C-alpha cells in the first residue's frame, strides 16, 4: 500500500502564495514519481485575514493543524500590520503550541551560486544549524516597570530548562550521527559571560556527548562563530545553539549560502507535527509579479519530505534545485533570475522527473 500524507498549507502573506504554489508543483511531481500521495488542506492564516477579522489565529487553529502530518508555510508578514503581531501571534505561537522544539537550518552553497566570500566553493560551505526553538529569550519572560517614564525598567529573561536544552542537544547528536559527514558537533554559546544559561548548556552538552563516542564534541563562542562562518566555514558540520543565537547566526548562514532566496528551514517536533518554511520574509514589494525566487520554498518542501520519511524524494528535490542553480538561473535575486517564478518551478519539476 502506498503512503499518503495530509499536509496543512499556509501560503500566508506577500509572495508566500506564489512560492508555495511552486513548492506544491514540485511536491506533486516527486510524489507521483515515487508513488506516494499528498493531500493538501489550505489555511488562510496571515496578515490579510487578520486585517479582515481582527483575529490573528482562530481558536481552533492548533487543533486543526494537528490533524495533519506536516505544515508547509509560505511567509508571514504584512506591511499594514504592526511588526510583532503576526510574528508572535502566528509563527511563534505555532512553534510553541506545537512544541516544535528544533529549528533545523541547513547552510549549503549550491553549485553555480555566487558566494559573497572569496574563494569559497560548495565543498567549503555545507553545515547544519540546530537551533533550540521554544525557550531562551523567545519565551516571553520579563516585563516592564514605569513604562514611558525616565525611570523605565525593561527586563527580558532567557529561559533555559534542563529538559528543553537536553532534548535539543540530543537531537543534534542524533542528527550529526545520521548525517555522518565529519561527525563533529559544535556547541555555540557564550560561556565566558552568560555563566548561568550556558553553564547549563555546557554541562548538558558534554554529559550527552559521552553517549556519542563517535562524534567530536566541540565548542565555540557565538561571536567567534560569526567570524569563522566568514573565514573558515568548512570547519563546521553540525552546530547546536539557543534560540536567539540560532536566529542570528542562521541569517549569516543564509548570506554565505547565497542569500534568503535559497535558505530553508524546518520547525520540528520529532514526536508531533512539524512545519517547513523558506526563511526569507513575505517580500511584499514583489508580490504578484511572478519574479520572486521560489527555490527556498522548494527546498523547504524537500526537507518536509525527508522528515516525513520520503528521504529519496526529498534528496531528489535538492538535486533538482542544484541542477537549476548550476545550469539555469543567473541570480537568486527577485527579478534577476533570467526566469519567472513559475518557470523556475517548472525547471525544478522537470529535473525531478528526469533524475
Ligand atoms: C526566523 C524569524 C523569526 C524568528 C521571527 C519572524 C519571529 O526571524 O524564523 O528566524 O526570530 O525566529
Ligand atoms: Mn530570523
Short mmCIF file of C-alpha atoms and ligand atoms in Angstrom, two decimals:
data_model
loop_
_atom_site.label_atom_id
_atom_site.label_comp_id
_atom_site.label_asym_id
_atom_site.label_seq_id
_atom_site.Cartn_x
_atom_site.Cartn_y
_atom_site.Cartn_z
CA UNK A 1 0.00 0.00 0.00
CA UNK A 2 1.34 3.41 -0.86
CA UNK A 3 1.86 6.04 1.80
CA UNK A 4 -0.38 9.05 2.00
CA UNK A 5 0.22 12.28 3.91
CA UNK A 6 -2.00 15.18 4.93
CA UNK A 7 -0.21 18.48 4.50
CA UNK A 8 -1.51 21.70 6.05
CA UNK A 9 -0.62 24.54 3.69
CA UNK A 10 -0.41 28.10 4.99
CA UNK A 11 0.52 30.21 1.94
CA UNK A 12 0.45 33.36 4.10
CA UNK A 13 1.35 36.89 3.04
CA UNK A 14 3.15 38.74 0.26
CA UNK A 15 4.93 36.37 -2.11
CA UNK A 16 4.18 33.38 0.18
CA UNK A 17 1.34 32.05 -2.02
CA UNK A 18 3.47 32.28 -5.19
CA UNK A 19 6.43 30.37 -3.80
CA UNK A 20 4.22 27.79 -2.08
CA UNK A 21 2.46 27.10 -5.40
CA UNK A 22 5.83 26.22 -6.96
CA UNK A 23 6.73 24.05 -3.98
CA UNK A 24 3.49 22.13 -4.40
CA UNK A 25 4.09 21.75 -8.13
CA UNK A 26 7.41 20.07 -7.33
CA UNK A 27 5.99 18.03 -4.44
CA UNK A 28 3.30 16.59 -6.71
CA UNK A 29 5.84 15.55 -9.34
CA UNK A 30 8.02 13.91 -6.67
CA UNK A 31 5.03 12.13 -5.12
CA UNK A 32 3.77 10.81 -8.46
CA UNK A 33 7.21 9.54 -9.32
CA UNK A 34 7.74 7.74 -6.01
CA UNK A 35 4.14 6.55 -5.70
CA UNK A 36 3.01 8.23 -2.50
CA UNK A 37 0.10 10.62 -2.10
CA UNK A 38 -0.09 14.14 -0.67
CA UNK A 39 -3.43 15.65 0.37
CA UNK A 40 -3.36 19.39 0.93
CA UNK A 41 -5.51 21.27 3.42
CA UNK A 42 -5.30 25.03 2.95
CA UNK A 43 -5.47 27.55 5.81
CA UNK A 44 -5.70 31.28 5.11
CA UNK A 45 -3.88 32.46 8.24
CA UNK A 46 -1.86 35.64 7.78
CA UNK A 47 -1.98 39.42 7.58
CA UNK A 48 -4.92 39.77 5.18
CA UNK A 49 -7.10 37.55 7.30
CA UNK A 50 -6.08 39.43 10.45
CA UNK A 51 -6.94 42.79 8.85
CA UNK A 52 -10.34 41.41 7.80
CA UNK A 53 -11.33 39.68 11.03
CA UNK A 54 -9.17 41.19 13.77
CA UNK A 55 -8.20 37.67 14.74
CA UNK A 56 -4.58 36.57 14.32
CA UNK A 57 -5.24 32.85 14.61
CA UNK A 58 -8.68 31.31 15.20
CA UNK A 59 -9.04 29.41 18.49
CA UNK A 60 -9.22 26.04 16.77
CA UNK A 61 -6.13 26.65 14.60
CA UNK A 62 -3.74 24.49 16.57
CA UNK A 63 -6.23 21.62 16.83
CA UNK A 64 -6.92 21.90 13.09
CA UNK A 65 -3.24 21.84 12.18
CA UNK A 66 -2.65 18.85 14.44
CA UNK A 67 -4.86 16.76 12.15
CA UNK A 68 -2.10 16.94 9.53
CA UNK A 69 1.19 15.10 9.17
CA UNK A 70 3.16 18.30 8.48
CA UNK A 71 2.71 22.01 7.79
CA UNK A 72 4.03 23.84 4.74
CA UNK A 73 4.28 27.60 5.32
CA UNK A 74 4.96 30.36 2.79
CA UNK A 75 5.59 33.59 4.65
CA UNK A 76 4.03 35.65 7.42
CA UNK A 77 4.35 39.47 7.50
CA UNK A 78 2.20 42.29 6.15
CA UNK A 79 3.15 45.95 5.54
CA UNK A 80 -0.13 47.19 7.10
CA UNK A 81 0.26 45.22 10.32
CA UNK A 82 2.47 46.48 13.14
CA UNK A 83 5.66 44.39 13.47
CA UNK A 84 5.41 41.70 16.12
CA UNK A 85 1.69 40.94 15.92
CA UNK A 86 1.80 38.31 13.19
CA UNK A 87 5.26 37.02 14.07
CA UNK A 88 4.27 36.39 17.68
CA UNK A 89 0.63 35.58 17.03
CA UNK A 90 1.18 33.05 14.25
CA UNK A 91 4.76 31.90 13.78
CA UNK A 92 5.94 31.84 17.39
CA UNK A 93 2.57 30.65 18.70
CA UNK A 94 2.60 27.68 16.37
CA UNK A 95 6.22 26.85 17.22
CA UNK A 96 5.38 26.95 20.93
CA UNK A 97 1.95 25.30 20.95
CA UNK A 98 3.01 22.53 18.60
CA UNK A 99 6.18 22.19 20.70
CA UNK A 100 8.41 22.40 17.64
CA UNK A 101 11.49 22.47 19.78
CA UNK A 102 14.01 22.22 16.97
CA UNK A 103 14.67 24.77 14.27
CA UNK A 104 16.73 22.96 11.66
CA UNK A 105 18.58 25.13 9.16
CA UNK A 106 20.91 23.63 6.59
CA UNK A 107 23.53 26.05 5.25
CA UNK A 108 24.78 24.74 1.94
CA UNK A 109 26.32 26.55 -1.01
CA UNK A 110 24.80 25.09 -4.17
CA UNK A 111 26.75 24.92 -7.44
CA UNK A 112 26.60 27.98 -9.66
CA UNK A 113 25.64 30.33 -6.83
CA UNK A 114 27.77 33.39 -6.19
CA UNK A 115 29.21 33.15 -2.70
CA UNK A 116 29.97 36.54 -1.15
CA UNK A 117 33.10 35.02 0.43
CA UNK A 118 36.12 34.98 -1.84
CA UNK A 119 37.42 31.56 -2.89
CA UNK A 120 34.70 29.55 -1.16
CA UNK A 121 33.18 26.74 -3.20
CA UNK A 122 30.33 24.31 -2.48
CA UNK A 123 32.77 21.91 -0.76
CA UNK A 124 33.54 24.59 1.84
CA UNK A 125 30.02 25.51 2.88
CA UNK A 126 27.88 22.59 3.99
CA UNK A 127 26.76 22.58 7.60
CA UNK A 128 23.54 22.46 9.59
CA UNK A 129 22.41 24.62 12.49
CA UNK A 130 20.18 23.02 15.12
CA UNK A 131 18.54 25.95 16.91
CA UNK A 132 16.51 25.49 20.10
CA UNK A 133 13.06 26.82 19.13
CA UNK A 134 10.82 27.14 22.21
CA UNK A 135 12.85 28.70 25.02
CA UNK A 136 15.62 31.24 25.66
CA UNK A 137 14.89 34.92 25.09
CA UNK A 138 11.91 33.96 22.93
CA UNK A 139 9.96 32.52 25.87
CA UNK A 140 8.48 35.95 26.64
CA UNK A 141 9.60 36.06 30.27
CA UNK A 142 10.13 39.50 31.75
CA UNK A 143 8.25 42.74 31.95
CA UNK A 144 8.41 46.50 32.17
CA UNK A 145 8.04 48.95 35.05
CA UNK A 146 7.31 52.66 34.87
CA UNK A 147 6.93 52.44 31.13
CA UNK A 148 7.34 55.73 29.28
CA UNK A 149 8.97 57.50 32.23
CA UNK A 150 12.66 58.34 32.69
CA UNK A 151 12.77 55.55 35.30
CA UNK A 152 11.55 52.88 32.92
CA UNK A 153 12.83 49.35 33.52
CA UNK A 154 12.69 46.59 30.90
CA UNK A 155 13.63 43.01 31.72
CA UNK A 156 13.73 40.22 29.16
CA UNK A 157 14.89 36.93 30.59
CA UNK A 158 16.34 33.91 28.86
CA UNK A 159 14.61 30.71 29.98
CA UNK A 160 16.71 27.56 29.74
CA UNK A 161 15.30 24.36 31.18
CA UNK A 162 17.38 21.23 31.57
CA UNK A 163 14.71 19.29 29.72
CA UNK A 164 14.47 21.79 26.86
CA UNK A 165 18.20 22.15 26.46
CA UNK A 166 18.92 18.45 26.71
CA UNK A 167 16.31 17.35 24.18
CA UNK A 168 17.71 19.86 21.69
CA UNK A 169 21.29 18.73 22.27
CA UNK A 170 20.29 15.07 21.99
CA UNK A 171 18.50 15.78 18.70
CA UNK A 172 21.67 17.48 17.42
CA UNK A 173 23.89 14.50 18.34
CA UNK A 174 21.45 12.09 16.68
CA UNK A 175 21.24 14.31 13.60
CA UNK A 176 25.03 14.56 13.37
CA UNK A 177 25.38 10.79 13.68
CA UNK A 178 22.79 10.15 10.98
CA UNK A 179 24.29 12.79 8.69
CA UNK A 180 27.66 11.05 9.07
CA UNK A 181 29.69 13.77 7.36
CA UNK A 182 32.50 14.98 9.65
CA UNK A 183 30.85 13.62 12.81
CA UNK A 184 31.53 16.86 14.63
CA UNK A 185 29.01 18.77 16.73
CA UNK A 186 29.83 22.32 17.83
CA UNK A 187 28.02 23.96 20.73
CA UNK A 188 27.66 27.68 20.03
CA UNK A 189 27.37 29.61 23.29
CA UNK A 190 28.78 32.37 25.44
CA UNK A 191 30.15 30.53 28.46
CA UNK A 192 32.54 33.39 29.30
CA UNK A 193 29.72 35.84 30.06
CA UNK A 194 26.33 34.09 30.24
CA UNK A 195 27.55 31.92 33.07
CA UNK A 196 24.13 30.70 34.20
CA UNK A 197 22.46 29.78 30.93
CA UNK A 198 25.48 28.42 29.11
CA UNK A 199 26.78 26.62 32.16
CA UNK A 200 23.61 24.52 31.91
CA UNK A 201 24.07 24.13 28.15
CA UNK A 202 27.73 23.17 28.51
CA UNK A 203 27.08 20.52 31.17
CA UNK A 204 24.15 19.04 29.26
CA UNK A 205 26.29 19.06 26.09
CA UNK A 206 29.33 17.23 27.49
CA UNK A 207 27.23 14.80 29.52
CA UNK A 208 25.24 13.86 26.42
CA UNK A 209 28.45 13.68 24.37
CA UNK A 210 29.55 10.66 26.45
CA UNK A 211 26.75 8.68 24.81
CA UNK A 212 28.18 9.51 21.37
CA UNK A 213 31.82 8.44 21.38
CA UNK A 214 31.91 8.57 17.56
CA UNK A 215 31.18 12.29 17.50
CA UNK A 216 33.68 15.04 18.28
CA UNK A 217 32.13 17.48 20.73
CA UNK A 218 33.41 20.96 20.03
CA UNK A 219 32.67 24.39 21.50
CA UNK A 220 32.81 27.96 20.15
CA UNK A 221 31.62 31.31 21.48
CA UNK A 222 28.89 32.90 19.37
CA UNK A 223 30.96 35.96 18.46
CA UNK A 224 33.81 33.76 17.26
CA UNK A 225 31.37 31.65 15.27
CA UNK A 226 30.28 34.69 13.25
CA UNK A 227 33.93 35.31 12.44
CA UNK A 228 34.56 31.70 11.42
CA UNK A 229 31.42 31.47 9.26
CA UNK A 230 33.16 34.03 7.07
CA UNK A 231 36.76 32.90 7.46
CA UNK A 232 36.56 29.10 7.74
CA UNK A 233 33.02 27.85 7.14
CA UNK A 234 34.49 24.45 6.25
CA UNK A 235 35.20 23.88 9.94
CA UNK A 236 31.54 23.25 10.68
CA UNK A 237 29.45 20.11 10.35
CA UNK A 238 26.54 20.47 12.81
CA UNK A 239 26.10 23.36 15.25
CA UNK A 240 23.71 23.38 18.21
CA UNK A 241 22.70 26.61 19.95
CA UNK A 242 19.98 28.51 21.78
CA UNK A 243 17.04 30.31 20.23
CA UNK A 244 18.45 33.85 19.98
CA UNK A 245 21.97 32.95 18.89
CA UNK A 246 20.46 30.50 16.41
CA UNK A 247 18.26 33.22 14.95
CA UNK A 248 21.23 35.48 14.40
CA UNK A 249 23.79 33.01 13.08
CA UNK A 250 21.34 31.43 10.63
CA UNK A 251 20.78 34.76 8.87
CA UNK A 252 24.54 34.98 8.46
CA UNK A 253 24.48 31.36 7.32
CA UNK A 254 21.82 32.22 4.71
CA UNK A 255 24.01 35.01 3.35
CA UNK A 256 27.09 32.81 2.90
CA UNK A 257 25.00 30.23 1.04
CA UNK A 258 23.86 32.90 -1.40
CA UNK A 259 21.01 34.71 0.34
CA UNK A 260 17.44 34.39 1.55
CA UNK A 261 16.33 33.19 -1.89
CA UNK A 262 17.74 29.74 -1.17
CA UNK A 263 17.58 29.31 2.63
CA UNK A 264 15.00 26.89 4.04
CA UNK A 265 14.25 25.56 7.47
CA UNK A 266 12.13 23.20 9.50
CA UNK A 267 10.41 23.80 12.84
CA UNK A 268 10.47 20.28 14.14
CA UNK A 269 8.68 18.38 16.85
CA UNK A 270 10.13 14.89 16.39
CA UNK A 271 7.10 13.42 18.19
CA UNK A 272 4.48 15.75 16.71
CA UNK A 273 3.58 18.00 13.77
CA UNK A 274 6.47 19.88 12.15
CA UNK A 275 6.39 23.00 9.98
CA UNK A 276 8.63 23.76 6.99
CA UNK A 277 9.28 27.21 5.57
CA UNK A 278 11.54 29.33 3.40
CA UNK A 279 13.29 31.58 5.90
CA UNK A 280 13.12 34.81 3.87
CA UNK A 281 10.18 37.09 4.55
CA UNK A 282 6.99 37.88 2.66
CA UNK A 283 8.73 40.39 0.30
CA UNK A 284 5.52 42.44 -0.24
CA UNK A 285 7.08 44.68 -2.88
CA UNK A 286 7.49 41.71 -5.24
CA UNK A 287 4.01 40.31 -4.63
CA UNK A 288 2.02 39.23 -7.67
CA UNK A 289 4.75 39.92 -10.21
CA UNK A 290 5.92 36.36 -10.81
CA UNK A 291 9.55 37.40 -10.21
CA UNK A 292 10.26 36.12 -6.68
CA UNK A 293 12.64 33.19 -6.32
CA UNK A 294 10.76 30.05 -5.24
CA UNK A 295 13.86 27.89 -4.59
CA UNK A 296 13.90 28.37 -0.81
CA UNK A 297 10.26 27.26 -0.61
CA UNK A 298 11.04 24.30 -2.88
CA UNK A 299 13.99 23.36 -0.65
CA UNK A 300 11.66 23.56 2.37
CA UNK A 301 9.32 21.14 0.60
CA UNK A 302 12.28 18.77 0.14
CA UNK A 303 13.11 18.99 3.85
CA UNK A 304 9.48 18.20 4.63
CA UNK A 305 9.56 15.01 2.53
CA UNK A 306 12.78 13.89 4.22
CA UNK A 307 11.16 14.48 7.57
CA UNK A 308 8.06 12.51 6.57
CA UNK A 309 10.30 9.54 5.74
CA UNK A 310 10.31 10.04 1.95
CA UNK A 311 14.03 10.62 2.05
CA UNK A 312 14.78 9.61 -1.51
CA UNK A 313 12.24 12.08 -2.89
CA UNK A 314 13.48 14.82 -0.57
CA UNK A 315 17.03 14.31 -1.81
CA UNK A 316 15.83 14.31 -5.42
CA UNK A 317 14.23 17.70 -4.91
CA UNK A 318 17.50 19.01 -3.54
CA UNK A 319 19.42 17.57 -6.51
CA UNK A 320 16.93 19.13 -8.91
CA UNK A 321 17.42 22.52 -7.24
CA UNK A 322 21.19 22.06 -7.57
CA UNK A 323 20.74 21.45 -11.29
CA UNK A 324 18.76 24.64 -11.64
CA UNK A 325 21.33 26.71 -9.74
CA UNK A 326 24.18 25.18 -11.73
CA UNK A 327 22.68 25.44 -15.21
CA UNK A 328 19.59 27.60 -15.46
CA UNK A 329 19.35 30.69 -13.32
CA UNK A 330 21.53 33.80 -13.47
CA UNK A 331 20.98 35.01 -9.93
CA UNK A 332 18.93 34.20 -6.84
CA UNK A 333 17.60 37.76 -6.63
CA UNK A 334 13.97 38.55 -7.42
CA UNK A 335 13.64 39.77 -10.99
CA UNK A 336 17.19 38.77 -11.88
CA UNK A 337 16.87 35.02 -12.22
CA UNK A 338 16.53 35.15 -16.01
CA UNK A 339 13.26 33.23 -15.49
CA UNK A 340 9.93 33.88 -13.84
CA UNK A 341 8.83 32.30 -10.55
CA UNK A 342 6.64 29.75 -12.35
CA UNK A 343 9.39 28.92 -14.88
CA UNK A 344 11.83 28.16 -12.08
CA UNK A 345 9.23 25.85 -10.53
CA UNK A 346 8.78 24.13 -13.91
CA UNK A 347 12.53 23.69 -14.28
CA UNK A 348 12.88 22.03 -10.87
CA UNK A 349 9.86 19.82 -11.58
CA UNK A 350 11.37 18.70 -14.90
CA UNK A 351 14.67 17.76 -13.27
CA UNK A 352 12.80 15.77 -10.61
CA UNK A 353 11.07 13.80 -13.35
CA UNK A 354 14.33 13.14 -15.19
CA UNK A 355 16.60 12.29 -12.23
C1 LIG B 1 13.06 33.39 11.94
C2 LIG B 1 12.43 34.73 12.07
C3 LIG B 1 11.54 34.70 13.31
C4 LIG B 1 12.43 34.41 14.50
C5 LIG B 1 10.71 35.96 13.53
C6 LIG B 1 9.90 36.34 12.30
C7 LIG B 1 9.83 35.84 14.72
O1 LIG B 1 13.38 35.73 12.13
O2 LIG B 1 12.34 32.41 11.70
O3 LIG B 1 14.28 33.30 12.09
O4 LIG B 1 13.01 35.33 15.09
O5 LIG B 1 12.58 33.25 14.84
MN1 LIG B 2 15.40 35.02 11.97
#
